[in-house]
């Protein structure tokens, strides 16, 4: 906590997802060979995806006596992104996104759009998930989505649900020409992104083959890429008998 200028009392009230975001952002900037001090006060955008607020639930369970001056800033979902902007002195957009399992990739999409518009000169994007309270596991289990084996058999006849995981990831994004000019370490180039929704499909949590096909075509069109030239694909891969066939067929 001292490394980031945070007092022990405030650190104790902070959602661990905030703590993880701080560490990952520092490491991501280091990996990109970007000194945090050189971008302080700049239009650096922060786009972070997170799906649950387990720590806020934990704080609520402690009762009114457990509420301190740091409870709000320590548990609000928005503060995961805002904490990064404050600590690092980033003055671009600062958003916490929740689009369920797609949150991290939608964060990357929005970061890229912000860079293209000139709204941000550099962007930090990523996502976090920590399983802190048993209630979140219970709700996933009772929805029927979790595998009773605790294994995720994606695109397999044994598929019977997904397994929960936790962790985080952060990337630093910049327009290619600027990254080259600044001598940054470049791991990959994002040629295009696209976002849509399955709205009006067979169910609230059921994917739509037509919508996914449309999304893939749009991304390839924006990237000016022939789908036949794609060599490697990563998918959502829920490991469910409903979702897997739809996703694979759409691809």
C-alpha positions as a printed NumPy array, in Angstrom:
array([[  0.   ,   0.   ,   0.   ],
       [  2.823,   2.393,   0.845],
       [  4.248,   1.968,  -2.675],
       [  1.06 ,   3.521,  -4.1  ],
       [  0.738,   6.163,  -1.38 ],
       [ -2.226,   4.499,   0.317],
       [ -2.593,   4.405,   4.098],
       [ -2.96 ,   1.042,   5.877],
       [ -6.51 ,   1.901,   7.045],
       [ -7.644,   2.83 ,   3.539],
       [ -5.956,  -0.232,   2.058],
       [ -7.834,  -2.509,   4.469],
       [-11.154,  -1.148,   3.166],
       [-10.229,  -1.471,  -0.506],
       [-11.757,  -4.123,  -2.74 ],
       [ -8.873,  -6.509,  -3.594],
       [ -9.819,  -5.923,  -7.236],
       [ -8.632,  -2.329,  -6.785],
       [ -5.356,  -3.545,  -5.318],
       [ -4.869,  -6.042,  -8.151],
       [ -5.659,  -3.373, -10.758],
       [ -2.97 ,  -1.08 ,  -9.322],
       [ -0.31 ,  -3.8  ,  -9.414],
       [ -1.23 ,  -5.007, -12.907],
       [ -1.263,  -1.477, -14.33 ],
       [  2.189,  -0.761, -12.932],
       [  3.496,  -4.022, -14.402],
       [  1.824,  -3.346, -17.765],
       [  3.417,   0.108, -18.012],
       [  6.789,  -1.376, -17.095],
       [  6.382,  -4.074, -19.732],
       [  5.525,  -1.423, -22.335],
       [  8.6  ,   0.547, -21.206],
       [  6.439,   3.511, -20.312],
       [  7.495,   5.327, -17.143],
       [  4.387,   6.22 , -15.109],
       [  5.802,   9.665, -14.345],
       [  6.08 ,  10.53 , -18.045],
       [  2.316,  10.092, -18.57 ],
       [  1.101,  11.677, -15.312],
       [ -1.277,  14.521, -16.12 ],
       [ -1.8  ,  13.207, -19.665],
       [ -5.007,  12.113, -21.393],
       [ -4.569,   8.472, -20.43 ],
       [ -7.87 ,   6.578, -20.516],
       [ -8.75 ,   3.769, -18.11 ],
       [-11.219,   1.098, -19.232],
       [-11.661,  -1.795, -16.805],
       [-14.15 ,  -4.663, -16.921],
       [-15.497,  -6.291, -13.755],
       [-18.614,  -8.376, -13.286],
       [-19.158,  -8.716,  -9.53 ],
       [-18.864,  -6.672,  -6.342],
       [-18.215,  -9.447,  -3.83 ],
       [-16.204,  -7.189,  -1.534],
       [-19.112,  -4.735,  -1.185],
       [-21.3  ,  -7.672,  -0.116],
       [-18.667,  -8.694,   2.417],
       [-18.503,  -5.136,   3.78 ],
       [-22.295,  -5.006,   4.101],
       [-22.268,  -8.208,   6.145],
       [-20.098,  -6.538,   8.78 ],
       [-23.012,  -4.272,   9.727],
       [-23.15 ,  -0.542,  10.377],
       [-20.299,  -0.685,  12.882],
       [-17.985,  -1.855,  10.131],
       [-18.603,   1.188,   7.912],
       [-15.73 ,   3.679,   7.879],
       [-14.85 ,   6.794,   5.887],
       [-13.192,   4.486,   3.332],
       [-16.027,   1.963,   2.869],
       [-17.625,   3.759,  -0.078],
       [-14.445,   4.412,  -2.062],
       [-13.217,   0.96 ,  -1.135],
       [-16.236,  -0.938,  -2.422],
       [-17.87 ,   1.011,  -5.285],
       [-17.271,  -0.782,  -8.594],
       [-16.49 ,   2.511, -10.358],
       [-13.547,   3.058,  -8.034],
       [-11.593,   0.191,  -9.592],
       [-11.026,   2.426, -12.624],
       [-11.108,   5.734, -10.758],
       [ -8.46 ,   4.552,  -8.288],
       [ -6.083,   3.905, -11.188],
       [ -6.714,   7.344, -12.656],
       [ -6.166,   9.021,  -9.284],
       [ -3.024,   7.161,  -8.238],
       [ -1.309,   7.425, -11.622],
       [ -2.581,  10.929, -12.42 ],
       [ -4.358,   9.837, -15.601],
       [ -6.727,  12.512, -16.927],
       [ -8.499,  10.685, -19.762],
       [-11.826,   8.815, -19.473],
       [-12.097,   6.492, -16.467],
       [-14.749,   3.805, -16.852],
       [-15.746,   0.564, -15.135],
       [-17.604,  -1.685, -17.574],
       [-19.856,  -4.619, -16.812],
       [-21.042,  -6.505, -19.871],
       [-20.865,  -9.871, -18.097],
       [-18.274, -12.277, -19.527],
       [-17.36 ,  -9.919, -22.375],
       [-16.394,  -7.052, -20.056],
       [-12.629,  -7.163, -20.654],
       [-12.92 ,  -7.286, -24.437],
       [-15.538,  -4.522, -24.52 ],
       [-13.137,  -2.469, -22.374],
       [-10.439,  -2.996, -25.016],
       [-12.912,  -2.021, -27.755],
       [-13.874,   1.21 , -25.98 ],
       [-10.232,   2.029, -25.261],
       [ -9.401,   1.634, -28.943],
       [-12.293,   3.885, -29.98 ],
       [-11.145,   6.517, -27.463],
       [ -7.66 ,   6.447, -28.988],
       [ -9.011,   6.748, -32.532],
       [-11.084,   9.798, -31.587],
       [ -8.1  ,  11.467, -29.949],
       [ -9.959,  11.458, -26.635],
       [ -7.055,   9.477, -25.124],
       [ -3.388,   9.525, -26.125],
       [ -2.762,   6.24 , -24.305],
       [ -5.149,   3.764, -22.7  ],
       [ -5.05 ,   1.156, -19.963],
       [ -7.59 ,  -1.608, -20.552],
       [ -8.346,  -4.939, -18.955],
       [-10.491,  -6.872, -16.557],
       [-10.586,  -8.435, -13.104],
       [-12.518, -11.116, -11.299],
       [-12.082, -12.304,  -7.729],
       [-14.362, -14.818,  -5.995],
       [-14.565, -13.509,  -2.441],
       [-17.924, -14.505,  -0.945],
       [-19.727, -17.862,  -1.154],
       [-22.997, -16.196,  -2.21 ],
       [-21.636, -15.434,  -5.691],
       [-20.713, -19.089,  -6.194],
       [-24.104, -20.148,  -4.885],
       [-25.989, -17.911,  -7.331],
       [-23.958, -19.257, -10.259],
       [-24.561, -22.818,  -9.116],
       [-28.313, -22.401,  -8.666],
       [-28.617, -20.867, -12.128],
       [-27.514, -24.257, -13.481],
       [-24.496, -22.785, -15.285],
       [-21.698, -24.395, -13.233],
       [-20.202, -27.765, -14.094],
       [-20.856, -30.288, -11.301],
       [-17.421, -31.76 , -12.12 ],
       [-15.66 , -28.457, -11.568],
       [-14.224, -28.832, -15.095],
       [-14.99 , -26.914, -18.28 ],
       [-15.29 , -29.256, -21.276],
       [-15.493, -26.655, -24.025],
       [-16.616, -27.984, -27.44 ],
       [-16.759, -31.481, -25.975],
       [-19.633, -33.974, -25.747],
       [-19.072, -33.959, -21.967],
       [-19.839, -30.202, -21.728],
       [-22.052, -29.602, -18.696],
       [-21.226, -26.065, -17.572],
       [-18.329, -23.787, -16.79 ],
       [-15.921, -23.55 , -13.862],
       [-15.323, -20.251, -12.083],
       [-11.891, -18.693, -12.178],
       [-10.264, -15.559, -10.856],
       [ -7.463, -13.232, -11.806],
       [ -6.873, -10.15 , -13.901],
       [ -5.174,  -8.773, -16.956],
       [ -4.225,  -5.277, -18.121],
       [ -2.815,  -4.064, -21.434],
       [ -1.44 ,  -0.678, -22.478],
       [ -2.781,   0.574, -25.814],
       [ -1.462,   3.328, -28.072],
       [ -1.806,   4.217, -31.764],
       [  0.778,   2.158, -33.662],
       [  2.595,   5.095, -35.223],
       [  3.074,   6.701, -31.795],
       [  4.217,   3.441, -30.203],
       [  6.808,   3.013, -32.947],
       [  7.972,   6.62 , -32.63 ],
       [  8.269,   6.341, -28.834],
       [ 10.177,   3.053, -28.941],
       [  7.579,   1.189, -26.896],
       [  7.598,  -2.587, -26.646],
       [  4.846,  -3.837, -28.967],
       [  3.355,  -7.294, -28.424],
       [  0.629,  -7.133, -31.07 ],
       [ -1.449,  -4.872, -33.272],
       [ -5.239,  -4.699, -32.939],
       [ -6.493,  -4.194, -36.466],
       [-10.162,  -3.799, -35.608],
       [-12.79 ,  -4.467, -32.966],
       [-16.574,  -4.693, -33.033],
       [-19.373,  -4.968, -30.482],
       [-23.015,  -6.016, -30.74 ],
       [-25.668,  -7.862, -28.732],
       [-27.896, -10.916, -29.041],
       [-30.966,  -8.766, -28.302],
       [-34.287, -10.459, -28.922],
       [-32.871, -13.98 , -29.107],
       [-34.137, -17.214, -27.587],
       [-33.348, -16.215, -24.008],
       [-31.619, -13.616, -21.837],
       [-28.481, -15.749, -21.462],
       [-28.698, -17.671, -24.757],
       [-26.335, -16.484, -27.526],
       [-27.592, -15.777, -31.038],
       [-25.843, -17.433, -33.966],
       [-26.984, -14.721, -36.386],
       [-25.731, -11.913, -34.128],
       [-22.346, -13.589, -33.662],
       [-21.979, -14.124, -37.416],
       [-22.773, -10.453, -37.967],
       [-20.182,  -9.42 , -35.388],
       [-17.43 , -11.565, -36.932],
       [-18.154, -10.203, -40.406],
       [-18.107,  -6.63 , -39.132],
       [-14.759,  -7.075, -37.364],
       [-13.197,  -8.621, -40.489],
       [-14.639,  -5.864, -42.67 ],
       [-13.22 ,  -3.145, -40.432],
       [ -9.847,  -4.888, -40.397],
       [ -9.965,  -5.291, -44.206],
       [ -9.239,  -8.936, -43.599],
       [-10.391, -11.98 , -45.557],
       [-11.755, -14.459, -42.978],
       [ -9.925, -17.247, -44.834],
       [ -6.611, -15.639, -43.847],
       [ -7.278, -15.978, -40.106],
       [ -4.967, -18.567, -38.556],
       [ -5.961, -18.625, -34.885],
       [ -9.195, -17.95 , -33.015],
       [-10.118, -17.674, -29.335],
       [-13.753, -18.058, -28.307],
       [-15.971, -17.543, -25.3  ],
       [-16.217, -21.321, -24.824],
       [-18.642, -21.654, -21.933],
       [-18.588, -25.426, -21.969],
       [-22.38 , -25.606, -22.136],
       [-24.522, -27.722, -24.429],
       [-26.508, -24.678, -25.532],
       [-23.765, -22.081, -25.979],
       [-20.937, -24.118, -27.515],
       [-22.758, -25.328, -30.668],
       [-24.1  , -21.83 , -31.37 ],
       [-20.671, -20.24 , -31.034],
       [-18.885, -22.893, -33.089],
       [-21.521, -22.824, -35.837],
       [-21.403, -19.027, -36.03 ],
       [-17.628, -19.166, -36.489]])
